[in-house]
CSV table of C-alpha atoms in Angstrom, one decimal:
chain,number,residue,atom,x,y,z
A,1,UNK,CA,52.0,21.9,-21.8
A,2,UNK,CA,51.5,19.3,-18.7
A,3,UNK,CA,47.9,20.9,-18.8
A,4,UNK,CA,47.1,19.8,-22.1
A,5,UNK,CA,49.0,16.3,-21.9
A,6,UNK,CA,46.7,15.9,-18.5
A,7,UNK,CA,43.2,16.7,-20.5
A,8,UNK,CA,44.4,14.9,-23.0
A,9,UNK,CA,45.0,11.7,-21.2
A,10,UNK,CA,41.7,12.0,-19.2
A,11,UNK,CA,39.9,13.2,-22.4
A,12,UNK,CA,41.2,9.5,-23.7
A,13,UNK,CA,40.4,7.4,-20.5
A,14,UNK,CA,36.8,8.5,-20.3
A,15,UNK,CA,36.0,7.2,-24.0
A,16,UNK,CA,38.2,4.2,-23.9
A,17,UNK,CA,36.0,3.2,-20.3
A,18,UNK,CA,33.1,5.1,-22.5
A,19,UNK,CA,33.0,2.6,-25.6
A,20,UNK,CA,33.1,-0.4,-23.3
A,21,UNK,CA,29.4,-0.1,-22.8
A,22,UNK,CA,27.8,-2.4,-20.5
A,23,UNK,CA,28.8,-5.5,-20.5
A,24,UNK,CA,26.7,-7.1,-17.4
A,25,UNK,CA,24.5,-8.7,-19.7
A,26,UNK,CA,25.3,-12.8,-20.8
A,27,UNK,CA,25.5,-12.9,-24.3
A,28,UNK,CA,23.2,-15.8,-24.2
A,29,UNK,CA,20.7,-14.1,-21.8
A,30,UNK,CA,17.0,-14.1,-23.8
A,31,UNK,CA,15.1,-10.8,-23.3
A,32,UNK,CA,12.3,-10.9,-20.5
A,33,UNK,CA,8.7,-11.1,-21.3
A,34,UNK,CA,7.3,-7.8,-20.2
A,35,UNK,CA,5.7,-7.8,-17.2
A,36,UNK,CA,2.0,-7.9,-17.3
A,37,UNK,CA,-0.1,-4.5,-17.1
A,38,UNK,CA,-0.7,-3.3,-13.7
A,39,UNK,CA,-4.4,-3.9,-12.4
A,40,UNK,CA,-7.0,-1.1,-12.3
A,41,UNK,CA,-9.0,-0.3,-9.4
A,42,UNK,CA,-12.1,-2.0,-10.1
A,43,UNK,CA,-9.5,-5.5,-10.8
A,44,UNK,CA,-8.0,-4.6,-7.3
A,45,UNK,CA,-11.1,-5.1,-5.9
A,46,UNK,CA,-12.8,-8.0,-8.0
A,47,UNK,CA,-9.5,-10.1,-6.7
A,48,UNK,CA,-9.9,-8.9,-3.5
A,49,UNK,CA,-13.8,-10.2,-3.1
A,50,UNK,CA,-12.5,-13.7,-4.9
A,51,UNK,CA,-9.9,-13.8,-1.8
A,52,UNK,CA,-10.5,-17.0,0.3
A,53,UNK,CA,-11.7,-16.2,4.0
A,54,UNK,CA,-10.3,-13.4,6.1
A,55,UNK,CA,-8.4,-11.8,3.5
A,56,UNK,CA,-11.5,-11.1,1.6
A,57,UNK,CA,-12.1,-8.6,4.1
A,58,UNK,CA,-8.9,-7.0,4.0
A,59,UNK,CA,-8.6,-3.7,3.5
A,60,UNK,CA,-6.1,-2.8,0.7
A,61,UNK,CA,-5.2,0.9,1.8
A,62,UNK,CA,-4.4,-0.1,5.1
A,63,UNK,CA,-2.3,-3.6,3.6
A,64,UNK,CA,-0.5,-0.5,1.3
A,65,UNK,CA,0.2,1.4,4.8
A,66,UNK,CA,1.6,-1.5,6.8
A,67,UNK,CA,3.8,-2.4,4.0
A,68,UNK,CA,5.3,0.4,3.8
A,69,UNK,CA,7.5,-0.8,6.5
A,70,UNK,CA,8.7,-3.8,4.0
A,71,UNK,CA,9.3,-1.7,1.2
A,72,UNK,CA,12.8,-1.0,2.3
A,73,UNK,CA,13.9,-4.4,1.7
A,74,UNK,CA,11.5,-6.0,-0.7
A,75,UNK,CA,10.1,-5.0,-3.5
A,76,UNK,CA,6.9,-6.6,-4.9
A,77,UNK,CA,6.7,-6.3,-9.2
A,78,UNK,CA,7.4,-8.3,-11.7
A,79,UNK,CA,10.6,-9.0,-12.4
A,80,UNK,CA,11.8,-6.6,-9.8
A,81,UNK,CA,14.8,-6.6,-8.1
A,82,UNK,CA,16.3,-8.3,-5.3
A,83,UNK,CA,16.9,-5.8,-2.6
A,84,UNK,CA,18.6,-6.9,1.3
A,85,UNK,CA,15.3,-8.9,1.3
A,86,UNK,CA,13.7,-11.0,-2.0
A,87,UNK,CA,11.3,-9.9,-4.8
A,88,UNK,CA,8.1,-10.7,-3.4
A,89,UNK,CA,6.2,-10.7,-7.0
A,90,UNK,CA,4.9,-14.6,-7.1
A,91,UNK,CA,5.5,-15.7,-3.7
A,92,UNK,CA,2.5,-17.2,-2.6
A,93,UNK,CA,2.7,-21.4,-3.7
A,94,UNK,CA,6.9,-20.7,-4.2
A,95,UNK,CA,9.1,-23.2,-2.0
A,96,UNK,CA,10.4,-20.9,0.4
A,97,UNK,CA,14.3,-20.1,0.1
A,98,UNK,CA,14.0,-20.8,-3.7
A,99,UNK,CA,13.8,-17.5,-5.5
A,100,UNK,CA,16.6,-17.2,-7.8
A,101,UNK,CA,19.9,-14.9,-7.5
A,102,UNK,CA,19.0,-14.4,-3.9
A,103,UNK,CA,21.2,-15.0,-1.3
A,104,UNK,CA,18.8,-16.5,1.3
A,105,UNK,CA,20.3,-17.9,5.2
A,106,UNK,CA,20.7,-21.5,6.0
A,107,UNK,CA,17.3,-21.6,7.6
A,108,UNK,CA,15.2,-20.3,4.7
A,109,UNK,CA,17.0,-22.9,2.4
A,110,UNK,CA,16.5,-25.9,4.1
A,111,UNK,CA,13.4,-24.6,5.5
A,112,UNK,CA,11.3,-27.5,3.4
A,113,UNK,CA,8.1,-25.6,3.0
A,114,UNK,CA,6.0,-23.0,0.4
A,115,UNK,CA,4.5,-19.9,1.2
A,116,UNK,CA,1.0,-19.5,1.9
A,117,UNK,CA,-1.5,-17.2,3.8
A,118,UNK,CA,-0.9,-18.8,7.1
A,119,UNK,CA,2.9,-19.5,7.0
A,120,UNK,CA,3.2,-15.8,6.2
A,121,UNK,CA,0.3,-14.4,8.8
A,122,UNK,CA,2.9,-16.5,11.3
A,123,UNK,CA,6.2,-15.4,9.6
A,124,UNK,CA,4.9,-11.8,9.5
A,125,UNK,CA,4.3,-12.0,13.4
A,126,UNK,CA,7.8,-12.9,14.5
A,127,UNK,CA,10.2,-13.6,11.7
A,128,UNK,CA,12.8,-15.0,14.6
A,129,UNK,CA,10.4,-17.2,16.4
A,130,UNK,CA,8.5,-18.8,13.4
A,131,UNK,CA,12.0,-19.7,11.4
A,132,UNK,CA,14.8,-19.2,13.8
A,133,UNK,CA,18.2,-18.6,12.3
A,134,UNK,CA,16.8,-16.3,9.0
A,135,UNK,CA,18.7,-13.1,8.3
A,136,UNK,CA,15.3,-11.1,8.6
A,137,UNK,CA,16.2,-8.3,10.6
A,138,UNK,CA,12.5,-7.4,10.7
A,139,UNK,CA,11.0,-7.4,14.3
A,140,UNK,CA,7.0,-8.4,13.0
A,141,UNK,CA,3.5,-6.9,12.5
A,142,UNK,CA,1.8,-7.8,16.1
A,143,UNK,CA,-1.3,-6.7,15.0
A,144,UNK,CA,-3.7,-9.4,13.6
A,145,UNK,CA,-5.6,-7.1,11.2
A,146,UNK,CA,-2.6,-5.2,9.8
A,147,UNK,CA,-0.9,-9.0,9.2
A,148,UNK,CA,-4.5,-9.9,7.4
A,149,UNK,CA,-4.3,-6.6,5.0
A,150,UNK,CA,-0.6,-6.7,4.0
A,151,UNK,CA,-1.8,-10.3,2.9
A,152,UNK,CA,-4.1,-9.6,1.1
A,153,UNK,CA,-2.7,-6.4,-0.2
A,154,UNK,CA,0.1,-8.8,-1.5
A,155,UNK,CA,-1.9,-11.5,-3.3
A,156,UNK,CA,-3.8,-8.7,-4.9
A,157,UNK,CA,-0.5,-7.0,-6.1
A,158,UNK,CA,1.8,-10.0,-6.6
A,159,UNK,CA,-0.3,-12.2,-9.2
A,160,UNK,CA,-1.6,-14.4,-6.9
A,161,UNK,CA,-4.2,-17.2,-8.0
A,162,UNK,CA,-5.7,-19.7,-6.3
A,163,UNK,CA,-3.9,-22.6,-7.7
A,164,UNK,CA,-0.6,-20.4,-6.7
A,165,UNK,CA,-1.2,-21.1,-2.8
């Protein structure tokens, strides 16, 4: 008998907690445009050549390799999430600390500048020494040509344009 009044009772807690559903959601929040389709190959490259000097050159494979290291913190597609470090979909020409429901340090916030190639070529050297006091636990990319492909790897996958930067 205690068996059944046991089942019984869990049997009733998991659909009571069942027909809540998810309520995460505002009930005034609009629905998201979708995100726009992914590029092909052939685009990849077409925005690559329009890059403005050195990142022209860049070579995406190797801009895909290097940022592998970043991908444990960031992620970099529309709309995506906000992971121990921002979304990085839209960065280049955004005020630096800004990105919404992010939880970005002191220094980032008052930092009073917007991303571009050359504040992130510096930032992706030394994340300590170019903005001291940021909660980037990332130690840098010393090498000049790996910081030039994950650039341009990231304007070619993060909807850069020129008026963007």
């Amino acid at each position: 008998m205690r068996t059944i009044l046991a089942l019984s009772a869990v049997l009733t807690a998991s659909l009571t907690l069942a027909a809540c559903g998810d309520n995460s959601a505002p009930a005034d929040a609009t629905p998201k445009a979708p995100p726009p389709p992914a590029l092909t190959e052939a685009e990849k490259v077409a925005v690559l050549a329009a890059l403005p000097a050195p990142y022209n050159a860049g070579d995406l494979e190797n801009g895909r390799r290097a940022f592998a290291r970043c991908r444990s913190c960031h992620t970099i597609t529309p709309g995506g999430p906000n992971m121990a470090g921002p979304n990085l979909y839209g960065v280049f020409g955004r005020q630096a600390g800004a990105l919404d429901k992010y939880s970005y340090s002191h220094a980032l916030r008052t930092a009073g500048f917007t991303w571009d190639a050359e504040k992130l070529d510096h930032w992706l050297e030394n994340p300590k020494t170019f903005l001291p006091g940021n909660k980037m636990t990332f130690a840098g990319l010393r090498d000049a040509t790996d910081r030039r492909d994950v650039i341009a790897f990231l304007k070619v996958e993060t909807g850069y344009t020129q008026q963007g930067e």
